[in-house]
Tab-separated table of C-alpha atoms and ligand atoms in Angstrom:
chain	number	residue	atom	x	y	z
B	1	MET	CA	-40.676	85.195	12.463
B	2	GLN	CA	-43.041	87.799	13.853
B	3	ILE	CA	-46.580	88.754	12.871
B	4	THR	CA	-46.655	92.323	11.601
B	5	ASP	CA	-50.330	92.752	10.742
B	6	ILE	CA	-53.724	91.091	11.099
B	7	GLU	CA	-56.639	91.657	8.759
B	8	VAL	CA	-60.170	90.467	9.554
B	9	ILE	CA	-62.147	89.689	6.398
B	10	PRO	CA	-65.898	89.018	6.771
B	11	LEU	CA	-67.363	86.980	3.917
B	12	SER	CA	-70.950	86.317	2.983
B	13	TYR	CA	-72.985	84.802	0.218
B	14	ARG	CA	-76.776	84.918	0.053
B	15	LEU	CA	-78.620	82.126	-1.676
B	16	PRO	CA	-81.173	83.073	-4.317
B	17	GLU	CA	-84.832	83.459	-3.319
B	18	GLY	CA	-86.542	80.079	-3.044
B	19	CYS	CA	-83.233	78.225	-2.742
B	20	GLY	CA	-82.825	78.304	1.040
B	21	LEU	CA	-80.825	75.467	2.571
B	22	GLY	CA	-82.835	73.373	4.963
B	23	ASP	CA	-82.292	71.022	7.826
B	24	ALA	CA	-84.761	69.780	10.410
B	25	ARG	CA	-84.652	73.148	12.175
B	26	GLY	CA	-85.602	75.315	9.203
B	27	PHE	CA	-84.192	77.160	6.211
B	28	GLY	CA	-81.192	79.445	5.924
B	29	TYR	CA	-80.136	81.809	3.142
B	30	ASP	CA	-76.858	83.292	4.289
B	31	ARG	CA	-73.478	81.597	4.221
B	32	GLU	CA	-71.307	83.711	6.484
B	33	THR	CA	-67.811	83.208	7.780
B	34	THR	CA	-64.651	85.192	8.502
B	35	LEU	CA	-61.131	84.859	7.168
B	36	ILE	CA	-58.100	86.341	8.796
B	37	ARG	CA	-54.863	87.154	7.055
B	38	LEU	CA	-51.635	87.403	9.040
B	39	ASP	CA	-48.595	89.130	7.552
B	40	THR	CA	-45.097	88.475	8.868
B	41	ASP	CA	-41.652	89.998	8.778
B	42	ALA	CA	-40.503	86.849	6.946
B	43	GLY	CA	-42.733	87.688	3.999
B	44	HIS	CA	-45.064	84.734	4.558
B	45	ILE	CA	-48.831	85.211	4.639
B	46	GLY	CA	-50.956	82.999	6.870
B	47	TRP	CA	-54.671	82.309	6.393
B	48	GLY	CA	-57.173	81.244	9.003
B	49	GLU	CA	-60.918	81.056	9.437
B	50	ALA	CA	-63.347	81.803	12.240
B	51	PHE	CA	-66.575	80.077	11.299
B	52	VAL	CA	-68.817	82.833	12.623
B	53	PRO	CA	-70.234	85.983	10.990
B	54	GLY	CA	-67.720	88.771	10.513
B	55	ARG	CA	-69.322	91.214	12.939
B	56	LEU	CA	-68.910	88.676	15.744
B	57	ALA	CA	-65.385	87.633	14.766
B	58	ARG	CA	-64.190	91.193	14.311
B	59	ALA	CA	-65.562	92.367	17.672
B	60	THR	CA	-64.011	89.388	19.456
B	61	ILE	CA	-60.623	89.620	17.775
B	62	GLU	CA	-60.383	93.404	18.204
B	63	SER	CA	-61.554	93.246	21.830
B	64	PHE	CA	-59.321	90.471	23.037
B	65	PHE	CA	-56.632	89.413	20.598
B	66	ALA	CA	-55.527	92.029	18.059
B	67	ASP	CA	-53.117	94.033	20.223
B	68	GLU	CA	-51.096	91.005	21.242
B	69	ILE	CA	-51.060	89.266	17.877
B	70	VAL	CA	-48.744	91.845	16.324
B	71	GLY	CA	-45.263	90.796	17.415
B	72	PHE	CA	-46.304	87.212	18.162
B	73	ASP	CA	-44.100	84.434	16.767
B	74	PRO	CA	-46.360	81.810	15.092
B	75	HIS	CA	-43.931	79.084	16.182
B	76	ASP	CA	-45.238	79.699	19.734
B	77	VAL	CA	-48.703	78.571	18.617
B	78	GLU	CA	-49.116	76.034	21.435
B	79	SER	CA	-49.220	78.933	23.896
B	80	LEU	CA	-51.914	80.851	22.008
B	81	ALA	CA	-54.919	79.655	23.998
B	82	ASP	CA	-53.291	80.347	27.338
B	83	ARG	CA	-51.977	83.691	26.219
B	84	PHE	CA	-55.157	84.989	24.630
B	85	THR	CA	-57.785	83.605	26.961
B	86	THR	CA	-56.360	85.658	29.810
B	87	ASP	CA	-58.416	88.742	28.927
B	88	PRO	CA	-61.676	87.073	27.843
B	89	TYR	CA	-61.601	84.820	30.913
B	90	HIS	CA	-65.137	85.749	31.918
B	91	PHE	CA	-66.390	85.208	28.371
B	92	GLY	CA	-65.640	81.530	28.757
B	93	ARG	CA	-64.831	79.139	25.978
B	94	GLY	CA	-67.947	79.571	23.884
B	95	ILE	CA	-68.257	80.021	20.175
B	96	ALA	CA	-67.024	83.629	19.854
B	97	VAL	CA	-63.757	83.194	21.736
B	98	GLN	CA	-63.012	79.713	20.384
B	99	SER	CA	-63.747	80.723	16.789
B	100	ALA	CA	-61.519	83.794	16.969
B	101	LEU	CA	-58.817	81.672	18.533
B	102	SER	CA	-59.318	79.073	15.783
B	103	ALA	CA	-58.686	81.638	13.070
B	104	VAL	CA	-55.417	82.836	14.602
B	105	ASP	CA	-54.300	79.289	15.378
B	106	ILE	CA	-54.949	77.995	11.844
B	107	ALA	CA	-53.158	80.992	10.327
B	108	CYS	CA	-50.177	80.385	12.636
B	109	TRP	CA	-49.942	76.750	11.516
B	110	ASP	CA	-50.149	77.897	7.898
B	111	LEU	CA	-47.224	80.235	8.609
B	112	ILE	CA	-45.172	77.592	10.418
B	113	GLY	CA	-45.618	75.241	7.467
B	114	LYS	CA	-44.539	77.922	5.009
B	115	ASP	CA	-41.574	78.851	7.187
B	116	LEU	CA	-40.405	75.230	7.500
B	117	ASP	CA	-41.495	74.198	3.986
B	118	HIS	CA	-43.795	71.386	5.186
B	119	PRO	CA	-47.513	70.733	4.881
B	120	VAL	CA	-49.302	71.177	8.197
B	121	TYR	CA	-50.299	67.520	8.541
B	122	ARG	CA	-46.650	66.543	8.746
B	123	LEU	CA	-46.041	69.117	11.464
B	124	LEU	CA	-49.015	67.757	13.410
B	125	GLY	CA	-47.441	64.369	13.729
B	126	GLY	CA	-46.767	63.024	10.311
B	127	VAL	CA	-48.295	60.933	7.599
B	128	GLU	CA	-51.346	59.043	8.704
B	129	ARG	CA	-53.088	59.304	5.344
B	130	GLU	CA	-52.300	61.041	2.070
B	131	GLU	CA	-55.783	60.314	0.770
B	132	LEU	CA	-59.107	60.789	2.526
B	133	ARG	CA	-62.505	59.424	1.641
B	134	PRO	CA	-64.836	62.398	1.192
B	135	TYR	CA	-68.473	61.982	2.047
B	136	ALA	CA	-71.140	64.113	0.407
B	137	SER	CA	-73.246	66.232	2.745
B	138	THR	CA	-76.415	66.498	0.763
B	139	MET	CA	-80.154	65.932	0.432
B	140	TYR	CA	-81.021	69.102	2.324
B	141	PHE	CA	-84.608	70.059	2.943
B	142	THR	CA	-85.739	72.271	0.080
B	143	GLU	CA	-88.284	75.060	-0.075
B	144	GLN	CA	-89.561	74.006	-3.434
B	145	ASP	CA	-90.899	70.603	-4.353
B	146	ARG	CA	-87.798	69.044	-5.845
B	147	SER	CA	-86.750	65.492	-6.608
B	148	LEU	CA	-85.560	63.772	-3.437
B	149	ALA	CA	-83.235	61.515	-5.362
B	150	GLU	CA	-81.528	64.167	-7.522
B	151	PRO	CA	-78.857	65.338	-5.051
B	152	ILE	CA	-77.864	61.783	-4.163
B	153	GLU	CA	-77.808	60.787	-7.825
B	154	ARG	CA	-75.495	63.723	-8.453
B	155	ALA	CA	-73.207	62.685	-5.603
B	156	VAL	CA	-73.024	59.139	-6.979
B	157	SER	CA	-72.273	60.427	-10.473
B	158	GLU	CA	-69.445	62.525	-8.973
B	159	GLY	CA	-67.940	59.357	-7.537
B	160	PHE	CA	-68.867	59.668	-3.870
B	161	THR	CA	-69.111	56.358	-2.046
B	162	ALA	CA	-70.407	57.870	1.185
B	163	ALA	CA	-73.115	60.420	1.923
B	164	LYS	CA	-74.886	62.131	4.792
B	165	ILE	CA	-78.464	63.324	4.434
B	166	LYS	CA	-80.762	65.564	6.426
B	167	ILE	CA	-83.612	63.968	8.315
B	168	GLY	CA	-85.441	64.936	11.500
B	169	GLY	CA	-88.777	66.098	10.120
B	170	GLY	CA	-90.841	63.178	11.443
B	171	THR	CA	-90.423	59.423	11.214
B	172	GLU	CA	-92.523	58.940	8.077
B	173	SER	CA	-90.531	61.563	6.185
B	174	ASP	CA	-87.267	60.211	7.619
B	175	VAL	CA	-87.932	56.677	6.388
B	176	LYS	CA	-88.823	57.934	2.917
B	177	ARG	CA	-85.671	60.038	2.642
B	178	VAL	CA	-83.416	57.251	3.888
B	179	ARG	CA	-85.007	54.676	1.589
B	180	VAL	CA	-84.468	56.892	-1.462
B	181	ALA	CA	-80.866	57.618	-0.468
B	182	ARG	CA	-80.037	53.954	0.095
B	183	GLU	CA	-81.648	52.897	-3.182
B	184	VAL	CA	-79.588	55.427	-5.130
B	185	LEU	CA	-76.339	54.833	-3.230
B	186	GLY	CA	-76.505	51.050	-3.431
B	187	ASP	CA	-75.699	48.594	-0.673
B	188	ASP	CA	-71.952	49.193	-0.415
B	189	ALA	CA	-71.890	52.963	0.128
B	190	LEU	CA	-71.812	54.510	3.583
B	191	LEU	CA	-74.976	56.372	4.573
B	192	MET	CA	-75.161	58.742	7.536
B	193	VAL	CA	-78.146	60.766	8.759
B	194	ASP	CA	-78.241	64.153	10.498
B	195	MET	CA	-81.183	65.091	12.716
B	196	ASN	CA	-79.698	68.497	13.632
B	197	GLY	CA	-80.839	68.092	17.222
B	198	ASN	CA	-84.496	68.396	16.328
B	199	TYR	CA	-85.847	65.460	18.326
B	200	ARG	CA	-86.544	64.371	21.850
B	201	PRO	CA	-84.914	61.037	22.713
B	202	ALA	CA	-88.052	58.954	22.131
B	203	GLN	CA	-88.600	60.544	18.709
B	204	ALA	CA	-84.983	59.956	17.744
B	205	ALA	CA	-85.226	56.330	18.869
B	206	ARG	CA	-88.444	55.806	16.902
B	207	THR	CA	-86.808	56.995	13.688
B	208	ALA	CA	-83.560	55.129	14.425
B	209	ASN	CA	-85.444	51.859	14.745
B	210	ALA	CA	-87.517	52.567	11.642
B	211	ILE	CA	-84.428	53.200	9.467
B	212	ALA	CA	-82.246	50.475	10.994
B	213	GLU	CA	-82.777	48.146	8.016
B	214	TYR	CA	-80.989	50.669	5.754
B	215	ASP	CA	-77.598	50.179	7.417
B	216	ILE	CA	-76.905	53.609	8.915
B	217	ALA	CA	-73.252	54.378	9.671
B	218	TRP	CA	-74.094	57.087	12.211
B	219	ILE	CA	-76.865	59.283	13.505
B	220	GLU	CA	-75.725	62.884	13.944
B	221	GLU	CA	-77.086	65.197	16.643
B	222	PRO	CA	-80.263	63.259	17.448
B	223	VAL	CA	-81.192	65.714	20.225
B	224	PRO	CA	-80.125	69.307	21.010
B	225	PRO	CA	-76.399	69.739	21.661
B	226	GLU	CA	-76.836	70.766	25.321
B	227	ASN	CA	-79.203	67.875	26.147
B	228	GLU	CA	-76.739	65.578	27.929
B	229	SER	CA	-79.362	63.284	29.477
B	230	GLY	CA	-81.037	63.091	26.067
B	231	TYR	CA	-77.851	61.765	24.485
B	232	GLN	CA	-77.546	59.217	27.249
B	233	GLU	CA	-81.117	58.059	26.693
B	234	VAL	CA	-80.629	57.805	22.932
B	235	LYS	CA	-77.498	55.747	23.519
B	236	ARG	CA	-79.465	53.343	25.728
B	237	ARG	CA	-82.268	52.960	23.173
B	238	VAL	CA	-80.447	52.964	19.840
B	239	ASP	CA	-77.957	50.488	18.415
B	240	VAL	CA	-76.405	52.854	15.843
B	241	PRO	CA	-73.261	54.962	16.428
B	242	ILE	CA	-74.049	58.512	17.575
B	243	ALA	CA	-72.074	61.538	16.341
B	244	ALA	CA	-71.924	65.126	17.645
B	245	GLY	CA	-69.571	68.050	18.022
B	246	GLU	CA	-70.342	70.766	15.483
B	247	ALA	CA	-71.992	72.802	18.272
B	248	HIS	CA	-69.305	72.147	20.891
B	249	TYR	CA	-66.200	74.269	21.359
B	250	GLY	CA	-62.893	73.538	23.032
B	251	ARG	CA	-61.496	70.319	24.441
B	252	PHE	CA	-63.335	70.614	27.734
B	253	ALA	CA	-66.703	70.367	25.953
B	254	PHE	CA	-65.440	67.458	23.857
B	255	LYS	CA	-64.273	65.598	26.932
B	256	ARG	CA	-67.833	65.828	28.245
B	257	LEU	CA	-69.206	64.635	24.901
B	258	ILE	CA	-67.033	61.555	25.202
B	259	ASP	CA	-67.156	60.861	28.948
B	260	ASP	CA	-70.709	61.934	29.801
B	261	TYR	CA	-72.769	62.014	26.614
B	262	GLY	CA	-71.201	58.760	25.431
B	263	VAL	CA	-70.958	59.651	21.742
B	264	ASP	CA	-69.176	57.314	19.326
B	265	ILE	CA	-67.874	59.944	16.882
B	266	VAL	CA	-66.788	63.499	17.707
B	267	GLN	CA	-66.974	66.184	15.023
B	268	PRO	CA	-64.975	69.303	15.866
B	269	ASN	CA	-65.155	72.114	13.345
B	270	LEU	CA	-61.580	73.332	12.878
B	271	ALA	CA	-62.699	76.978	12.662
B	272	ARG	CA	-64.767	76.825	15.847
B	273	CYS	CA	-63.229	74.252	18.179
B	274	GLY	CA	-60.050	76.261	18.876
B	275	GLY	CA	-58.121	75.500	15.701
B	276	LEU	CA	-55.601	72.832	14.785
B	277	THR	CA	-53.872	72.916	18.164
B	278	GLU	CA	-57.103	72.298	20.071
B	279	ALA	CA	-58.344	69.749	17.519
B	280	ARG	CA	-55.187	67.739	18.081
B	281	ARG	CA	-55.878	67.761	21.827
B	282	ILE	CA	-59.486	66.713	21.156
B	283	GLY	CA	-58.190	63.944	18.927
B	284	THR	CA	-55.954	62.681	21.692
B	285	ILE	CA	-58.856	62.613	24.160
B	286	ALA	CA	-61.083	60.864	21.610
B	287	THR	CA	-58.689	58.165	20.476
B	288	THR	CA	-57.658	57.506	24.074
B	289	GLU	CA	-61.274	56.453	24.641
B	290	ASN	CA	-61.467	54.647	21.256
B	291	VAL	CA	-63.882	57.259	19.922
B	292	ARG	CA	-63.684	58.249	16.236
B	293	ILE	CA	-62.903	61.800	15.224
B	294	CYS	CA	-64.422	63.112	11.993
B	295	PRO	CA	-64.255	66.901	11.514
B	296	HIS	CA	-67.429	68.839	10.810
B	297	VAL	CA	-66.888	70.892	7.649
B	298	TRP	CA	-69.330	73.503	6.424
B	299	ASN	CA	-66.687	76.180	6.121
B	300	SER	CA	-65.037	78.258	3.489
B	301	ALA	CA	-62.206	76.695	1.524
B	302	VAL	CA	-59.711	77.793	4.216
B	303	GLY	CA	-61.461	75.946	7.056
B	304	LEU	CA	-61.947	72.996	4.728
B	305	ALA	CA	-58.212	72.928	3.991
B	306	ALA	CA	-57.462	72.993	7.730
B	307	ALA	CA	-59.814	70.048	8.252
B	308	VAL	CA	-58.077	68.118	5.474
B	309	GLN	CA	-54.651	68.695	7.034
B	310	PHE	CA	-55.942	67.686	10.450
B	311	ALA	CA	-57.751	64.570	9.225
B	312	ALA	CA	-54.636	63.472	7.350
B	313	SER	CA	-52.584	63.547	10.539
B	314	THR	CA	-54.926	61.833	12.986
B	315	SER	CA	-55.149	58.134	13.612
B	316	GLU	CA	-58.554	56.504	13.914
B	317	TYR	CA	-57.524	54.129	16.652
B	318	PRO	CA	-54.764	53.877	19.158
B	319	HIS	CA	-54.091	50.236	18.504
B	320	THR	CA	-54.093	48.876	14.963
B	321	ARG	CA	-52.985	49.362	11.370
B	322	ASN	CA	-55.771	47.117	10.095
B	323	ARG	CA	-58.522	49.691	9.749
B	324	PRO	CA	-62.092	48.499	9.340
B	325	GLU	CA	-63.425	52.028	8.726
B	326	PRO	CA	-62.244	54.657	6.201
B	327	ARG	CA	-60.913	58.060	7.229
B	328	LEU	CA	-63.887	60.196	6.267
B	329	LEU	CA	-63.978	63.896	5.491
B	330	GLU	CA	-67.228	65.844	5.229
B	331	PHE	CA	-67.633	67.578	1.875
B	332	ASP	CA	-70.707	69.788	1.584
B	333	ARG	CA	-72.369	69.612	-1.832
B	334	SER	CA	-74.688	72.597	-1.443
B	335	GLU	CA	-74.090	75.773	-3.418
B	336	ASN	CA	-71.439	77.811	-1.641
B	337	PRO	CA	-68.891	79.896	-3.562
B	338	LEU	CA	-67.037	80.542	-0.288
B	339	ARG	CA	-66.049	76.877	-0.458
B	340	SER	CA	-65.705	76.476	-4.206
B	341	GLU	CA	-64.220	79.787	-5.451
B	342	LEU	CA	-61.650	81.039	-2.934
B	343	LEU	CA	-58.685	78.883	-3.972
B	344	GLU	CA	-56.503	78.969	-7.048
B	345	ASP	CA	-56.778	75.154	-7.104
B	346	PRO	CA	-60.009	74.124	-5.377
B	347	LEU	CA	-59.974	70.916	-3.364
B	348	ASP	CA	-61.581	68.237	-5.472
B	349	PRO	CA	-63.600	65.462	-3.775
B	350	THR	CA	-64.889	63.845	-6.957
B	351	GLY	CA	-63.914	60.293	-7.785
B	352	GLY	CA	-64.360	59.175	-4.189
B	353	VAL	CA	-60.863	60.218	-3.095
B	354	LEU	CA	-59.553	63.505	-1.731
B	355	LYS	CA	-55.814	63.926	-2.129
B	356	VAL	CA	-54.167	65.800	0.734
B	357	PRO	CA	-52.340	68.898	-0.596
B	358	GLN	CA	-48.579	68.543	-0.256
B	359	LYS	CA	-47.592	72.196	-0.523
B	360	PRO	CA	-46.313	74.006	2.595
B	361	GLY	CA	-48.724	75.162	5.284
B	362	LEU	CA	-52.404	74.515	4.571
B	363	GLY	CA	-51.331	73.574	1.048
B	364	ILE	CA	-53.528	76.181	-0.629
B	365	ASP	CA	-53.202	79.406	-2.587
B	366	VAL	CA	-55.966	81.837	-1.680
B	367	ASP	CA	-57.438	83.742	-4.637
B	368	GLU	CA	-57.587	87.228	-3.158
B	369	VAL	CA	-59.653	88.573	-6.068
B	370	ALA	CA	-62.323	85.990	-5.220
B	371	VAL	CA	-62.051	86.888	-1.546
B	372	GLU	CA	-62.802	90.523	-2.388
B	373	ARG	CA	-65.827	89.399	-4.417
B	374	TYR	CA	-67.494	88.007	-1.308
B	375	ARG	CA	-66.118	90.472	1.198
B	376	ASP	CA	-68.855	91.952	3.362
B	377	ASP	CA	-67.404	94.503	5.801
D	1	MG	MG1	-74.605	68.256	11.246
């Protein structure tokens, strides 16, 4: 099987005025990402995602990758990173190169699965889980004065038994948000908090201690992603698991997160970290050190599907079948048609269980009419 064509498809969706999505760092209006479509001489079509705006993905792919992709056999996917990082050597392994690589890698795995008639998770090592426990990413900061409880109440009514909320706007606000979330979720649900790197270590520790009574499963990005000494200080001062990884790219960065930052949970985004191949390597590094791996997912439906396949294949621990923690998968609950409208059969997290698609490849059928609706060349 050889790739005969590559198409780069920028997608965007702008939220209505007054409905910006907020975290501790501020508000955003634009959901932007990039799909790629690979055609092959076998008739199969492969889909991948680079979780960066189209103008960045297109420039990177056309500059470094496009010429060599035509004629490439997707079954040689393990050699992709070595093959295609030869030219952009001096551009390093930052977000542009790793995201472009992710898109091609995911599309290759989709093609391999379709060629061999297997879902990707089985090709990645086999059945670890056929069901995942989705957690709702919700309770964003809002521009308008809205009910704090409403998004969590909605998640509970949809059947979620785990949720992650945005905090990081000051300890008093943090405590209020966490208290409301815990009251609505009840005692048995998992509750995670995301500071989006908005604090210094002492601020993060102050909030962590103030919310400790609400049984927090993890604190995400307490300090900025590049602040290695800050992570180390938070780890010394806080007795709650620390998660990070959505702003780290490639296995070398994740090795540092584990060895030097000391995080307890790593969160590679499949459409930024280097794709399924690199995520598997990151998973091996993580589980070797008994660190959990929980993909970050804020992608389109294609990147989400890749995360599902990856999560289904990866073991939590190297040593036991008696698992004290569920295999979690992040499921954003904010308005985003790029997640909810691009598939013929959208992935459904309601009811507290996400069934892993069993069809070949990523297990999805992309609705190309919907793709055109949000295309933004
Ligand atoms: Mg986050």
